[in-house]
Short mmCIF file of C-alpha atoms in Angstrom, two decimals:
data_model
loop_
_atom_site.label_atom_id
_atom_site.label_comp_id
_atom_site.label_asym_id
_atom_site.label_seq_id
_atom_site.Cartn_x
_atom_site.Cartn_y
_atom_site.Cartn_z
CA MET R 1407 14.27 32.89 1.63
CA THR R 1408 11.14 33.15 3.74
CA SER R 1409 10.56 31.01 6.78
CA PRO R 1410 7.87 28.35 6.57
CA ARG R 1411 4.46 29.42 7.79
CA PRO R 1412 3.92 27.93 11.27
CA LEU R 1413 1.18 25.34 11.60
CA ARG R 1414 -1.71 25.72 13.99
CA ASP R 1415 -0.74 24.69 17.50
CA ARG R 1416 -2.35 21.27 17.91
CA SER R 1417 0.47 19.35 19.53
CA THR R 1418 3.52 19.71 21.69
CA THR R 1419 5.62 17.53 19.37
CA LEU R 1420 8.24 19.66 17.65
CA THR R 1421 10.17 19.04 14.45
CA ARG R 1422 12.78 21.08 12.62
CA THR R 1423 12.32 22.26 9.07
CA ALA R 1424 15.22 22.09 6.63
CA GLY R 1425 17.97 24.69 6.61
CA PRO R 1426 20.33 26.23 9.16
CA SER R 1427 18.02 29.10 10.06
CA ALA R 1428 14.91 26.97 10.33
CA ARG R 1429 12.63 27.51 13.27
CA PRO R 1430 11.02 24.64 15.16
CA ARG R 1431 7.42 24.08 14.14
CA ARG R 1432 4.71 21.94 15.60
CA ARG R 1433 3.39 18.75 14.08
CA PRO R 1434 -0.41 18.68 13.80
CA ALA R 1435 -1.71 16.17 16.31
CA ALA R 1436 -4.36 14.89 13.89
CA ILE R 1437 -1.62 13.51 11.61
CA TRP R 1438 1.26 12.53 13.86
CA LEU R 1439 0.57 9.82 16.40
CA ASP R 1440 2.65 8.70 19.33
CA ALA R 1441 4.10 5.17 19.30
CA LYS R 1442 1.52 3.85 21.77
CA THR R 1443 -1.38 5.03 19.61
CA MET R 1444 0.26 3.67 16.44
CA ARG R 1445 0.57 0.26 18.11
CA GLU R 1446 -3.04 0.31 19.34
CA LEU R 1447 -4.39 1.21 15.89
CA GLY R 1448 -2.14 -1.35 14.24
CA HIS R 1449 -3.40 -4.08 16.58
CA GLN R 1450 -7.00 -3.13 15.75
CA VAL R 1451 -6.29 -3.48 12.03
CA VAL R 1452 -4.43 -6.79 12.42
CA ASP R 1453 -7.23 -8.16 14.60
CA ALA R 1454 -9.87 -7.08 12.07
CA ILE R 1455 -8.00 -8.70 9.16
CA ALA R 1456 -7.32 -11.91 11.08
CA GLU R 1457 -10.97 -12.15 12.15
CA ARG R 1458 -12.12 -11.70 8.56
CA LEU R 1459 -9.62 -14.25 7.19
CA MET R 1460 -10.52 -16.81 9.85
CA ARG R 1461 -14.27 -16.73 9.24
CA PRO R 1462 -15.66 -20.19 8.43
CA TRP R 1463 -15.89 -20.86 4.70
CA ASP R 1464 -19.68 -21.09 4.86
CA ALA R 1465 -20.13 -17.90 6.92
CA THR R 1466 -20.32 -15.64 3.88
CA PRO R 1467 -20.57 -16.17 0.11
CA ILE R 1468 -17.39 -16.40 -1.96
CA LEU R 1469 -18.47 -13.28 -3.84
CA THR R 1470 -20.95 -10.64 -2.72
CA ALA R 1471 -21.69 -7.88 -5.18
CA ALA R 1472 -23.82 -4.77 -4.89
CA SER R 1473 -25.15 -2.34 -7.44
CA PRO R 1474 -23.44 1.02 -7.91
CA ASP R 1475 -26.58 2.69 -6.54
CA GLU R 1476 -26.55 0.57 -3.38
CA LEU R 1477 -22.88 1.24 -2.74
CA ALA R 1478 -23.27 4.94 -3.48
CA ALA R 1479 -26.09 5.06 -0.92
CA ARG R 1480 -23.80 3.43 1.64
CA LEU R 1481 -20.64 5.41 0.92
CA ALA R 1482 -21.32 8.74 -0.80
CA GLU R 1483 -20.93 11.72 1.51
CA PRO R 1484 -19.20 15.09 1.54
CA ALA R 1485 -15.51 15.09 2.39
CA PRO R 1486 -15.19 15.34 6.19
CA GLU R 1487 -13.87 18.55 7.69
CA ASP R 1488 -12.49 16.79 10.77
CA GLY R 1489 -11.13 13.39 11.59
CA ARG R 1490 -13.23 10.56 12.96
CA PRO R 1491 -12.44 7.97 15.60
CA PHE R 1492 -10.43 5.16 14.04
CA ASP R 1493 -12.62 2.39 15.46
CA GLU R 1494 -15.64 4.07 13.83
CA LEU R 1495 -13.86 3.98 10.47
CA LEU R 1496 -12.98 0.30 10.92
CA ARG R 1497 -16.60 -0.55 11.77
CA ARG R 1498 -17.81 1.28 8.68
CA LEU R 1499 -15.22 -0.43 6.51
CA ASP R 1500 -16.31 -3.81 7.89
CA ARG R 1501 -20.00 -3.01 7.33
CA ASP R 1502 -20.09 -1.02 4.08
CA VAL R 1503 -16.97 -1.88 2.07
CA LEU R 1504 -15.33 -5.22 2.82
CA PRO R 1505 -18.45 -7.40 2.52
CA PHE R 1506 -18.66 -6.42 -1.16
CA MET R 1507 -15.62 -8.19 -2.51
CA ALA R 1508 -14.49 -11.68 -3.43
CA ARG R 1509 -13.10 -13.93 -0.72
CA ASN R 1510 -9.86 -14.72 -2.57
CA GLU R 1511 -8.74 -16.92 0.33
CA HIS R 1512 -11.76 -19.23 -0.04
CA PRO R 1513 -10.89 -22.71 -1.39
CA GLY R 1514 -13.86 -22.44 -3.77
CA TYR R 1515 -12.62 -19.22 -5.36
CA PHE R 1516 -11.62 -20.04 -8.93
CA ALA R 1517 -12.39 -16.79 -10.74
CA TYR R 1518 -10.09 -14.16 -12.16
CA ILE R 1519 -6.35 -13.87 -11.65
CA PRO R 1520 -5.60 -12.79 -8.08
CA GLY R 1521 -5.30 -15.52 -5.53
CA SER R 1522 -5.04 -15.14 -1.82
CA GLY R 1523 -2.07 -13.32 -0.40
CA THR R 1524 -0.01 -14.65 2.47
CA TRP R 1525 0.24 -13.18 5.94
CA PRO R 1526 4.03 -12.59 5.67
CA SER R 1527 3.51 -10.73 2.37
CA ALA R 1528 0.78 -8.59 3.97
CA LEU R 1529 3.17 -7.68 6.78
CA GLY R 1530 5.85 -6.89 4.19
CA ASP R 1531 3.39 -4.52 2.51
CA LEU R 1532 2.73 -2.94 5.91
CA ILE R 1533 6.45 -2.30 6.36
CA ALA R 1534 6.84 -0.85 2.86
CA SER R 1535 3.72 1.33 3.16
CA GLY R 1536 4.31 2.34 6.76
CA LEU R 1537 7.81 3.59 5.94
CA ASN R 1538 6.73 4.92 2.51
CA MET R 1539 9.81 3.45 0.82
CA ASP R 1540 10.85 5.17 -2.39
CA VAL R 1541 12.94 2.68 -4.34
CA GLY R 1542 12.98 4.89 -7.44
CA SER R 1543 16.43 6.16 -6.48
CA TRP R 1544 19.42 4.43 -4.91
CA SER R 1545 20.20 7.51 -2.82
CA LEU R 1546 16.73 7.44 -1.23
CA SER R 1547 16.50 3.71 -0.43
CA SER R 1548 19.75 1.87 -1.07
CA GLY R 1549 18.86 -0.96 1.35
CA PRO R 1550 15.46 -1.78 -0.20
CA SER R 1551 16.91 -1.25 -3.70
CA GLN R 1552 19.67 -3.78 -3.02
CA LEU R 1553 17.10 -6.23 -1.66
CA GLU R 1554 15.19 -5.88 -4.95
CA LEU R 1555 18.40 -6.75 -6.85
CA VAL R 1556 18.92 -9.83 -4.66
CA VAL R 1557 15.36 -11.04 -5.33
CA LEU R 1558 15.83 -10.43 -9.07
CA ASP R 1559 19.03 -12.51 -8.93
CA TRP R 1560 17.02 -15.35 -7.38
CA PHE R 1561 14.49 -15.16 -10.22
CA LYS R 1562 17.27 -15.15 -12.83
CA ARG R 1563 18.76 -18.33 -11.38
CA TRP R 1564 15.37 -20.07 -11.05
CA ILE R 1565 14.30 -19.19 -14.60
CA GLY R 1566 17.73 -19.79 -16.14
CA TYR R 1567 18.38 -16.25 -17.34
CA PRO R 1568 21.99 -15.11 -17.86
CA SER R 1569 23.68 -13.32 -14.98
CA ASP R 1570 23.70 -10.01 -16.89
CA ALA R 1571 19.90 -10.04 -17.36
CA ALA R 1572 18.12 -7.11 -15.74
CA GLY R 1573 14.65 -6.57 -14.37
CA VAL R 1574 12.46 -4.74 -11.94
CA LEU R 1575 9.81 -5.77 -9.44
CA THR R 1576 6.39 -4.33 -10.27
CA SER R 1577 3.21 -3.84 -8.29
CA GLY R 1578 1.39 -6.70 -10.01
CA GLY R 1579 0.45 -8.50 -13.19
CA SER R 1580 -0.93 -5.52 -15.10
CA ALA R 1581 2.15 -3.37 -14.46
CA ALA R 1582 4.40 -6.35 -15.26
CA ASN R 1583 2.62 -6.98 -18.58
CA MET R 1584 2.78 -3.30 -19.58
CA THR R 1585 6.49 -3.20 -18.68
CA ALA R 1586 7.14 -6.36 -20.74
CA LEU R 1587 5.27 -4.91 -23.74
CA ALA R 1588 7.25 -1.66 -23.52
CA CYS R 1589 10.53 -3.60 -23.35
CA ALA R 1590 9.53 -5.79 -26.31
CA ARG R 1591 8.55 -2.72 -28.33
CA GLU R 1592 11.88 -1.05 -27.67
CA ALA R 1593 13.78 -4.25 -28.49
CA VAL R 1594 12.11 -4.34 -31.91
CA VAL R 1595 11.81 -0.66 -32.91
CA GLY R 1596 14.46 0.95 -30.70
CA ALA R 1597 14.22 3.39 -27.85
CA MET R 1598 11.18 5.63 -28.05
CA SER R 1599 13.28 8.63 -27.04
CA ASP R 1600 15.10 8.36 -30.40
CA ARG R 1601 11.89 9.02 -32.35
#
């Protein structure tokens, strides 16, 4: 087995690759951040979200749309070769992306399905995304997988389903509807793997 190709020396942070004969290799500084920097960037994001959510209702329209041409003019560019300062990216996001969306949190927003999220759920998403949880396998994330089973048990009791009912948490309404249709199809015609 060949040793992994060493990365360019951009950092003094070392990590070990898998295997008993693995050599230490360096983490690229552009990807791996120290805890202080992670906290600083996280605070910038939280501050930006809180500022946007706390804007007075009459400060911006409930829905601001732009044409594909206008947004392409704002956003289209070649893929960058190097990273950019994070605060520059946040400013651009605030100027060129976020103004062109519905304010789901606005009390006058009555269109479409999604409502406003909650701050605790946003922080839960931050935890799940920040740790990149993979709940597709018990061996990879037994703690989060068990938490999913607990939440499903709550739903079963609230809805009145039997204790042996099963389910899964999905990413949203569209995935939930597709999952329900697939389950209904298999209940009527049998498992697709049999055909």
